[in-house]
Coordinates of C-alpha atoms in Angstrom, one line a residue:
Chain N
M1 CA 33.1 109.8 144.8
S2 CA 31.2 111.1 147.7
K3 CA 34.0 111.6 150.1
K4 CA 36.5 113.0 147.6
T5 CA 37.4 116.7 148.0
V6 CA 38.9 118.9 145.4
N7 CA 40.8 122.1 146.0
I8 CA 40.0 124.9 143.6
P9 CA 41.9 128.3 143.7
L10 CA 40.2 131.5 142.5
G11 CA 42.6 134.3 141.9
S12 CA 44.9 136.1 142.4
Q13 CA 44.5 137.0 138.8
H14 CA 41.2 136.1 137.4
I15 CA 38.9 137.5 134.7
S16 CA 36.0 138.1 137.0
L17 CA 38.1 139.9 139.5
L18 CA 39.1 143.5 139.2
E19 CA 41.8 143.3 141.8
P20 CA 44.0 140.6 143.3
I21 CA 42.4 138.4 146.0
R22 CA 42.9 134.7 146.3
F23 CA 40.4 132.2 147.5
K24 CA 41.1 128.6 148.0
F25 CA 37.9 126.6 147.9
T26 CA 37.7 123.0 149.2
C27 CA 34.8 121.4 147.3
E28 CA 33.0 118.2 147.7
N29 CA 31.4 117.4 144.4
E30 CA 30.0 120.9 143.5
K31 CA 29.6 122.1 147.1
I32 CA 32.0 124.4 148.8
I33 CA 32.9 122.9 152.3
G34 CA 36.0 124.9 153.2
I35 CA 37.4 128.2 152.2
D36 CA 40.6 130.1 152.8
S37 CA 41.2 133.6 151.6
D38 CA 44.3 135.8 151.1
V39 CA 43.8 139.5 150.7
G40 CA 47.2 141.1 151.2
F41 CA 48.3 141.4 147.6
V42 CA 47.9 145.1 147.3
H43 CA 49.3 146.2 150.7
R44 CA 51.3 149.3 150.1
G45 CA 51.9 150.7 153.6
V46 CA 49.8 153.9 153.4
E47 CA 49.3 154.1 157.2
K48 CA 53.0 154.0 157.9
A49 CA 53.7 156.6 155.2
C50 CA 51.0 158.9 156.7
A51 CA 52.7 158.9 160.0
S52 CA 56.3 159.4 158.7
K53 CA 56.5 160.8 155.2
F54 CA 53.7 163.2 154.6
K55 CA 52.7 166.4 156.4
F56 CA 49.1 166.5 157.8
D57 CA 47.7 168.8 155.2
A58 CA 48.8 166.5 152.3
I59 CA 47.4 163.3 153.8
G60 CA 43.9 164.0 152.6
Y61 CA 45.1 163.5 149.1
V62 CA 47.3 160.5 150.0
V63 CA 44.5 158.5 151.7
A64 CA 42.3 159.2 148.7
R65 CA 44.6 157.0 146.7
I66 CA 43.8 154.0 149.0
C67 CA 40.7 153.4 147.0
G68 CA 39.6 154.7 143.6
L69 CA 35.9 153.8 144.2
C70 CA 35.4 155.6 147.5
A71 CA 38.2 158.1 147.3
I72 CA 36.0 160.9 148.5
T73 CA 34.9 159.1 151.7
H74 CA 38.5 158.4 152.6
S75 CA 39.7 162.0 152.2
L76 CA 36.5 163.4 153.8
S77 CA 36.8 161.2 156.9
Y78 CA 40.4 162.2 157.4
T79 CA 39.6 165.9 156.7
M80 CA 36.8 165.9 159.2
A81 CA 39.0 164.3 161.8
V82 CA 41.7 167.0 161.3
E83 CA 39.0 169.8 161.3
S84 CA 37.6 168.7 164.6
M85 CA 41.1 168.6 166.1
L86 CA 41.8 172.1 164.8
E87 CA 38.4 173.1 166.2
G88 CA 37.5 174.9 162.9
E89 CA 34.1 175.6 161.6
V90 CA 33.3 174.6 158.0
S91 CA 30.7 176.6 156.2
K92 CA 27.3 175.0 155.5
R93 CA 27.7 175.4 151.8
A94 CA 31.0 173.4 151.8
Q95 CA 29.3 170.7 153.9
Y96 CA 26.4 170.4 151.4
L97 CA 28.9 170.2 148.5
R98 CA 30.8 167.5 150.3
V99 CA 27.6 165.4 150.8
L100 CA 26.7 166.0 147.1
M101 CA 30.0 164.5 146.0
V102 CA 29.8 161.6 148.5
E103 CA 26.3 160.7 147.2
L104 CA 27.4 160.9 143.5
D105 CA 30.3 158.6 144.4
R106 CA 27.9 156.2 146.0
L107 CA 25.7 156.2 142.9
H108 CA 28.5 155.3 140.5
S109 CA 30.0 152.7 142.9
H110 CA 26.6 150.9 143.4
M111 CA 26.1 151.0 139.6
L112 CA 29.5 149.4 139.1
C113 CA 28.6 146.7 141.6
L114 CA 25.2 146.0 140.0
S115 CA 26.7 145.8 136.6
H116 CA 29.2 143.2 137.9
V117 CA 26.5 141.2 139.6
S118 CA 24.5 141.1 136.3
E119 CA 27.6 140.1 134.4
N120 CA 28.1 137.2 136.7
A121 CA 24.6 136.0 136.1
G122 CA 25.5 135.8 132.5
F123 CA 23.4 138.8 131.6
E124 CA 26.0 140.6 129.5
A125 CA 23.6 143.1 128.0
M126 CA 22.5 144.4 131.4
F127 CA 26.2 144.8 132.3
M128 CA 26.8 147.0 129.2
R129 CA 23.6 148.9 129.8
I130 CA 24.4 149.8 133.4
M131 CA 28.0 150.7 132.5
G132 CA 26.7 152.9 129.8
D133 CA 24.3 154.6 132.1
R134 CA 27.0 155.1 134.7
E135 CA 28.9 157.4 132.4
P136 CA 26.6 160.5 132.9
V137 CA 27.4 160.2 136.7
M138 CA 31.1 160.2 135.9
D139 CA 30.6 163.2 133.7
L140 CA 28.8 165.0 136.6
Q141 CA 31.8 164.3 138.8
E142 CA 34.1 165.6 136.2
A143 CA 32.0 168.8 135.8
L144 CA 31.9 169.3 139.6
S145 CA 35.5 168.5 140.5
G146 CA 37.6 168.4 137.4
N147 CA 38.4 164.7 137.4
R148 CA 36.5 161.5 136.8
V149 CA 37.9 159.2 139.5
Q150 CA 40.5 160.7 141.8
F151 CA 38.9 164.0 142.4
D152 CA 40.8 165.8 145.1
Y153 CA 37.7 167.8 146.0
V154 CA 37.9 168.0 149.8
S155 CA 40.6 170.1 151.5
I156 CA 41.0 171.0 155.2
G157 CA 38.6 173.9 155.7
G158 CA 36.2 173.4 152.9
V159 CA 36.1 172.2 149.3
N160 CA 38.4 173.2 146.4
R161 CA 35.8 174.1 143.8
D162 CA 32.4 175.9 143.9
I163 CA 29.4 174.6 141.9
E164 CA 28.5 176.8 138.9
S165 CA 24.9 177.5 138.1
D166 CA 25.0 175.7 134.7
V167 CA 26.5 172.6 136.4
A168 CA 23.7 172.6 139.0
V169 CA 21.2 172.6 136.2
K170 CA 23.1 169.7 134.5
V171 CA 23.2 167.7 137.8
K172 CA 19.4 168.0 138.1
E173 CA 18.7 167.0 134.5
T174 CA 21.1 164.0 134.6
L175 CA 19.7 162.8 137.9
K176 CA 16.1 163.1 136.6
E177 CA 17.0 160.8 133.7
L178 CA 18.9 158.5 136.0
R179 CA 15.9 158.1 138.3
L180 CA 13.9 156.7 135.4
K181 CA 16.7 154.3 134.5
V182 CA 17.0 153.1 138.1
E183 CA 13.3 152.4 138.3
D184 CA 13.7 150.4 135.2
Y185 CA 16.5 148.4 136.8
I186 CA 14.4 147.7 139.8
S187 CA 11.6 146.1 137.7
E188 CA 14.3 144.2 135.7
F189 CA 16.1 142.9 138.8
E190 CA 12.7 141.9 140.4
N191 CA 11.1 140.2 137.4
N192 CA 13.8 139.1 135.0
W193 CA 13.9 135.3 134.8
S194 CA 17.6 134.8 134.6
L195 CA 18.5 137.4 137.3
S196 CA 15.9 136.1 139.8
L197 CA 16.7 132.4 139.2
R198 CA 20.3 133.1 139.8
Y199 CA 19.9 135.3 142.8
K200 CA 16.9 134.5 144.9
G201 CA 17.9 132.4 147.9
I202 CA 21.6 132.2 146.9
G203 CA 24.4 133.3 149.2
A204 CA 22.0 134.0 152.1
L205 CA 23.1 135.4 155.5
S206 CA 20.7 135.2 158.4
Q207 CA 20.1 138.1 160.7
E208 CA 21.6 136.4 163.7
D209 CA 24.8 135.6 161.8
A210 CA 24.9 139.2 160.5
Y211 CA 24.8 140.3 164.2
R212 CA 27.3 137.7 165.2
F213 CA 29.8 138.6 162.5
N214 CA 29.2 142.3 163.0
T215 CA 28.5 143.0 159.3
I216 CA 28.0 146.5 158.0
G217 CA 26.8 148.4 155.0
P218 CA 24.5 146.9 152.4
L219 CA 25.4 143.4 153.5
A220 CA 23.9 144.0 156.9
R221 CA 21.0 146.1 155.6
A222 CA 20.0 143.3 153.3
T223 CA 19.3 141.1 156.4
G224 CA 17.0 143.8 158.0
I225 CA 19.5 145.3 160.4
K226 CA 19.1 149.1 160.7
T227 CA 22.7 150.2 160.6
D228 CA 23.9 153.2 158.7
V229 CA 26.4 155.8 159.8
R230 CA 24.5 158.4 157.9
A231 CA 21.6 158.0 160.4
E232 CA 23.8 157.6 163.4
S233 CA 26.3 160.4 163.0
S234 CA 25.5 164.1 162.9
M235 CA 28.8 165.4 161.4
L236 CA 27.3 165.8 158.0
P237 CA 23.9 167.3 157.4
Y238 CA 22.1 164.1 156.3
G239 CA 19.1 164.8 158.5
D240 CA 18.2 168.0 156.5
I241 CA 18.3 166.5 153.1
G242 CA 15.9 163.6 153.3
F243 CA 18.0 160.5 154.2
E244 CA 16.0 157.4 154.5
M245 CA 17.2 154.0 155.8
V246 CA 16.8 151.2 153.2
T247 CA 16.5 147.7 154.6
K248 CA 15.4 144.4 153.1
D249 CA 14.8 141.0 154.4
G250 CA 16.3 137.7 153.2
G251 CA 20.0 138.5 153.2
D252 CA 20.5 136.8 149.8
I253 CA 22.1 138.3 146.7
Y254 CA 18.7 139.5 145.5
A255 CA 18.1 141.4 148.8
R256 CA 21.6 143.0 148.5
N257 CA 20.8 144.1 144.9
M258 CA 17.5 145.6 146.1
V259 CA 19.2 147.5 148.9
R260 CA 21.7 149.0 146.5
L261 CA 18.9 149.9 144.0
Y262 CA 16.7 151.6 146.5
E263 CA 19.7 153.4 148.1
M264 CA 20.5 154.8 144.7
L265 CA 17.0 156.2 144.5
N266 CA 17.5 157.7 147.9
S267 CA 20.9 159.2 146.9
I268 CA 19.3 160.7 143.8
S269 CA 16.6 162.5 145.8
M270 CA 19.2 163.6 148.3
C271 CA 21.4 165.1 145.6
E272 CA 18.3 166.9 144.1
N273 CA 17.5 168.3 147.6
I274 CA 21.0 169.5 148.0
I275 CA 20.9 171.4 144.8
D276 CA 17.5 172.9 145.7
A277 CA 18.5 173.9 149.2
M278 CA 22.1 175.0 148.6
P279 CA 23.0 177.6 151.2
E280 CA 25.0 180.7 150.3
G281 CA 28.4 181.4 151.7
E282 CA 32.1 180.8 151.4
I283 CA 33.3 177.4 150.3
F284 CA 36.6 177.6 152.1
T285 CA 37.8 178.9 155.5
K286 CA 41.4 178.8 156.4
L287 CA 42.2 176.8 159.5
K288 CA 45.3 177.6 161.5
G289 CA 47.4 175.5 163.9
K290 CA 48.6 171.9 164.0
P291 CA 46.5 169.0 165.0
S292 CA 46.9 167.7 168.5
G293 CA 45.0 165.1 170.5
E294 CA 43.2 162.0 169.2
I295 CA 39.9 161.5 167.4
V296 CA 37.8 158.9 165.7
T297 CA 35.5 159.7 162.8
R298 CA 33.0 157.5 161.0
L299 CA 31.5 157.9 157.6
E300 CA 29.3 155.7 155.5
A301 CA 31.3 154.6 152.4
P302 CA 29.4 152.8 149.6
R303 CA 30.4 149.5 151.2
G304 CA 29.7 150.3 154.8
E305 CA 31.2 152.1 157.8
L306 CA 34.6 153.7 157.3
M307 CA 36.5 154.5 160.5
Y308 CA 39.5 156.8 160.9
Y309 CA 41.6 157.2 164.0
V310 CA 44.0 160.2 163.9
K311 CA 46.5 161.1 166.6
G312 CA 48.7 164.2 166.6
S313 CA 50.9 166.0 169.0
G314 CA 51.1 169.5 167.6
K315 CA 53.7 168.7 165.0
P316 CA 53.3 168.8 161.2
I317 CA 53.7 165.0 161.0
L318 CA 51.0 163.0 162.7
D319 CA 51.7 160.3 165.3
R320 CA 49.3 157.7 164.0
V321 CA 46.6 157.3 161.3
R322 CA 44.6 154.1 161.6
I323 CA 42.1 153.2 158.9
K324 CA 39.4 150.5 159.4
T325 CA 37.7 149.9 156.1
P326 CA 34.3 148.4 155.4
T327 CA 35.4 145.3 153.4
F328 CA 37.8 144.3 156.1
S329 CA 35.1 144.2 158.7
S330 CA 32.9 142.0 156.5
I331 CA 35.4 139.3 155.7
P332 CA 34.3 136.9 158.4
A333 CA 30.7 137.1 157.1
F334 CA 32.0 136.5 153.5
M335 CA 33.7 133.3 154.6
H336 CA 30.6 132.2 156.4
I337 CA 28.3 132.8 153.4
F338 CA 30.5 130.8 151.0
E339 CA 30.3 127.6 153.1
G340 CA 27.7 125.2 151.7
Q341 CA 27.2 127.1 148.4
E342 CA 27.7 125.7 144.9
Y343 CA 31.1 126.4 143.4
A344 CA 29.5 127.8 140.2
D345 CA 27.9 130.5 142.3
A346 CA 31.2 131.7 143.8
P347 CA 32.0 134.5 141.4
A348 CA 28.4 135.8 141.6
I349 CA 28.4 135.8 145.4
L350 CA 31.8 137.5 145.5
A351 CA 30.5 140.2 143.1
S352 CA 27.4 140.8 145.3
F353 CA 29.7 141.6 148.3
D354 CA 31.2 144.4 146.3
P355 CA 34.6 143.8 147.9
C356 CA 37.3 146.4 147.7
M357 CA 40.8 144.9 148.2
S358 CA 42.8 148.1 147.9
C359 CA 40.8 149.4 150.8
T360 CA 41.3 146.3 152.8
A361 CA 45.0 145.9 152.3
K362 CA 45.8 149.7 152.2
Chain F
M1 CA 47.0 128.9 106.2
F2 CA 46.0 131.4 108.7
D3 CA 47.9 134.7 108.6
L4 CA 48.2 135.2 112.3
K5 CA 50.0 138.4 112.3
K6 CA 47.3 140.1 110.3
Y7 CA 44.7 139.2 112.9
R8 CA 46.9 140.1 115.7
K9 CA 46.8 143.8 114.7
K10 CA 43.1 143.6 113.9
S11 CA 42.0 142.1 117.1
P12 CA 44.6 142.3 119.9
W13 CA 43.6 140.7 123.2
I14 CA 44.2 142.4 126.5
L15 CA 45.5 141.0 129.8
H16 CA 44.8 143.2 132.7
Y17 CA 46.7 142.9 136.0
N18 CA 46.3 145.0 139.1
A19 CA 49.7 145.2 140.8
G20 CA 48.5 147.2 143.8
S21 CA 46.6 150.1 142.4
C22 CA 43.7 151.9 144.0
N23 CA 41.1 150.6 141.5
G24 CA 40.8 154.0 140.0
C25 CA 42.7 153.0 136.8
D26 CA 41.0 149.6 136.8
I27 CA 37.5 151.1 136.7
E28 CA 38.7 153.4 133.9
I29 CA 39.9 150.4 131.9
L30 CA 36.5 148.9 132.4
A31 CA 34.9 152.2 131.3
A32 CA 37.1 152.2 128.2
L33 CA 35.8 148.7 127.3
S34 CA 32.1 149.6 128.0
P35 CA 29.6 151.4 125.8
K36 CA 30.6 155.1 125.9
Y37 CA 34.2 154.6 124.8
D38 CA 33.9 151.1 123.5
L39 CA 37.4 149.9 122.9
E40 CA 35.7 146.6 121.9
R41 CA 34.6 148.0 118.6
F42 CA 38.2 147.9 117.5
G43 CA 38.3 144.2 118.2
V44 CA 40.0 144.6 121.6
I45 CA 38.8 142.0 124.1
N46 CA 39.7 141.7 127.7
T47 CA 40.8 138.2 128.4
G48 CA 41.9 136.6 131.7
N49 CA 44.3 134.2 130.0
P50 CA 47.9 135.3 129.6
K51 CA 48.6 132.7 126.9
Q52 CA 46.1 134.2 124.6
S53 CA 47.0 137.9 125.1
D54 CA 49.0 140.4 123.1
I55 CA 48.8 143.6 125.2
F56 CA 49.5 143.6 128.9
L57 CA 47.8 146.4 130.8
V58 CA 49.4 146.8 134.3
T59 CA 48.0 149.2 136.9
G60 CA 49.5 149.9 140.3
P61 CA 53.0 150.6 141.7
V62 CA 53.9 146.9 142.1
T63 CA 53.7 145.7 145.7
Y64 CA 56.2 143.3 147.2
R65 CA 53.8 140.4 146.8
S66 CA 52.5 141.1 143.4
R67 CA 55.9 141.3 141.6
E68 CA 56.3 137.6 141.3
R69 CA 52.9 137.3 139.7
L70 CA 53.6 140.2 137.5
V71 CA 56.8 138.6 136.1
E72 CA 55.1 135.2 135.8
L73 CA 52.2 136.6 133.8
Y74 CA 54.7 138.5 131.6
T75 CA 56.7 135.4 130.9
Q76 CA 53.6 133.3 130.2
M77 CA 52.5 135.7 127.4
P78 CA 53.6 134.6 123.9
S79 CA 55.8 136.9 121.8
P80 CA 55.2 139.5 120.3
K81 CA 53.8 141.2 123.4
V82 CA 53.5 144.8 124.4
V83 CA 53.4 146.1 128.0
V84 CA 51.4 149.3 128.8
A85 CA 51.9 151.0 132.1
V86 CA 48.5 152.6 133.0
G87 CA 48.7 155.4 135.6
S88 CA 51.2 157.6 137.3
C89 CA 52.0 155.1 140.0
T90 CA 52.6 152.3 137.5
C91 CA 55.1 154.5 135.6
T92 CA 57.1 155.9 138.6
G93 CA 55.5 154.8 141.8
G94 CA 53.5 158.1 142.0
V95 CA 52.1 159.0 145.4
F96 CA 53.2 155.6 146.7
R97 CA 56.8 156.1 145.8
E98 CA 59.2 155.0 148.6
M99 CA 56.5 153.4 150.8
Y100 CA 58.0 150.4 152.4
N101 CA 56.0 147.7 150.5
V102 CA 56.2 149.3 147.1
E103 CA 58.7 148.8 144.3
D104 CA 58.3 152.2 142.5
G105 CA 57.0 151.3 139.1
I106 CA 57.0 148.3 136.9
D107 CA 60.0 149.0 134.7
R108 CA 62.2 147.6 137.4
Y109 CA 60.8 144.2 136.6
I110 CA 59.5 144.0 133.1
P111 CA 60.3 146.2 130.0
V112 CA 57.6 148.7 129.3
D113 CA 56.6 150.0 125.8
V114 CA 53.9 152.6 126.5
Y115 CA 53.7 154.8 129.6
I116 CA 50.3 156.4 130.3
P117 CA 50.4 159.1 132.9
G118 CA 47.5 160.4 135.0
C119 CA 45.9 159.9 138.3
A120 CA 43.6 158.4 137.4
V121 CA 44.0 158.0 133.7
T122 CA 41.0 159.0 131.6
P123 CA 39.5 156.4 129.2
E124 CA 40.6 158.6 126.2
L125 CA 44.2 158.3 127.3
I126 CA 43.9 154.5 127.7
I127 CA 42.5 154.2 124.2
D128 CA 45.4 156.4 122.9
G129 CA 47.9 154.2 124.7
V130 CA 46.4 151.0 123.3
V131 CA 46.5 152.4 119.8
Q132 CA 50.2 153.3 120.2
A133 CA 50.8 149.9 121.6
L134 CA 49.3 148.4 118.4
D135 CA 51.9 150.1 116.3
I136 CA 54.7 148.8 118.5
L137 CA 53.1 145.4 118.4
E138 CA 53.3 145.5 114.6
N139 CA 56.9 146.6 114.7
K140 CA 57.7 143.8 117.1
T141 CA 56.1 141.3 114.8
K142 CA 58.3 142.5 111.9
E143 CA 61.4 142.3 114.1
L144 CA 60.6 138.7 114.9
E145 CA 60.3 137.9 111.2
D146 CA 63.6 139.8 110.5
A147 CA 65.5 137.7 113.0
K148 CA 66.5 135.2 110.3
K149 CA 68.2 137.9 108.3
L150 CA 70.8 137.9 111.0
Y151 CA 72.4 135.2 108.9
K152 CA 73.6 136.0 105.4
K153 CA 74.0 133.5 102.6
P154 CA 77.2 131.6 102.7
T155 CA 79.6 133.1 100.1
E156 CA 81.5 131.0 97.6
K157 CA 85.1 131.8 97.0
E158 CA 87.3 129.9 94.6
G159 CA 84.9 126.9 94.8
V160 CA 85.0 126.8 98.6
L161 CA 81.9 127.7 100.6
N162 CA 82.6 130.2 103.3
L163 CA 80.3 129.3 106.2
R164 CA 82.3 130.9 108.8
D165 CA 81.2 134.6 108.4
S166 CA 77.6 133.8 107.6
A167 CA 76.4 135.4 110.9
L168 CA 75.6 139.0 110.2
K169 CA 76.1 141.4 113.1
V170 CA 73.1 143.5 114.1
G171 CA 73.1 146.8 112.3
E172 CA 75.4 145.5 109.5
D173 CA 74.1 145.8 106.0
E174 CA 73.6 142.7 104.0
E175 CA 75.1 144.0 100.8
D176 CA 78.7 144.7 102.0

């Protein structure tokens, strides 16, 4: 029995997966010794279409359709790239509104991930509870932008909707309630027997390996690496609204959960600060001209660093749009973590990565 | 004996497949199944097994590689089955229409019963679509039972059984 290996496929259609990805695990008894992954099921060819089919002012809405979970970060990265090529100045109020939407998006994305993680621990009640508590955040997004998921909020030169005073009050009320709930989750994720049994020490990544595989986002921050585009870049006013880096040690699923939970607390206080310190002014300035030259922008998506490269030559149709998404950069680390783990932990480990295949395959 | 068709309407099971969507509609399906909208209170359960499912929820514009899996999942589902296209890009290709790796909607490959437009669809629309799908599912169940009425009773004429014209054409009345 000892030398016999078994091949087990996971995906491309599976109950614990939201999207098509296929893993092929080679198992010896219960242990995973080899892994092969296939991520290209949802490749649509967005990059090619951006450089041939759509004009530059429409692409902000096209790239938002790459991913439904981090739609705002995609369109915002592209818009910021075009704005710097057009050398336009965006008003401070529009910048603040953009950050508000990005942080609300991060809140609901992290909540979705945490609910999946608790579902994979067999804690169905926690899954339902977090999904239920996620709805107020979706309502806020609807109140602010008019749509729950694909809010086309950002446009070149500003944002499409201003915040009403009653909506601002609603945002503060909802976030105040949400803060209490998140504090509740923290104690639950720290102390609950089934969650900690399932997650402490499982799926661990050491700090050296995290450096070696160049991991980003919560996956890297859970190993103690201080990497966050929000702290490194000055394109968005994160310094003024109280951004704090969250890092944990250990690199296991438990540490990743904790990073996400404390990041949610930080996002909530940032949103509250934004509402308190909202500057007056126009939300939209018209920018003229066609983009020319090339530029790279970076933005912290819920899963890590999102990078856009845009090249134009003064024509309405761009020469090249290159998108490097967070999940794609983390795949080598994923494969490394799986080796040596029990097969039964595979769905839980996968959920803790919070992978986004539509981002990866584009 | 179990009356299967009765329970099929009471508690239809859903199979969900992502054929290249942006996850927007998928998280809305998840939201429709979770506490605020709670499709599960109607007995609707999300299952991963095509052989136990009645309603096929498809999201995404069908990419080149997912089409085989789409058709395979559809053929593995037992009749009667209903296909619901969730989202604009599933119905027509949407914003992805005519991109090089996209097949412009699922109705090129499998028959669709309910189209739900929207980018992304709201959970209310998904619930409405599933409720409409239930009616279609019931009609399909009846059609399956009616299939044996394609044959009418052999007629007797002058002591000789006429078996030849026993097959009734579709749409023809039984009386004439």
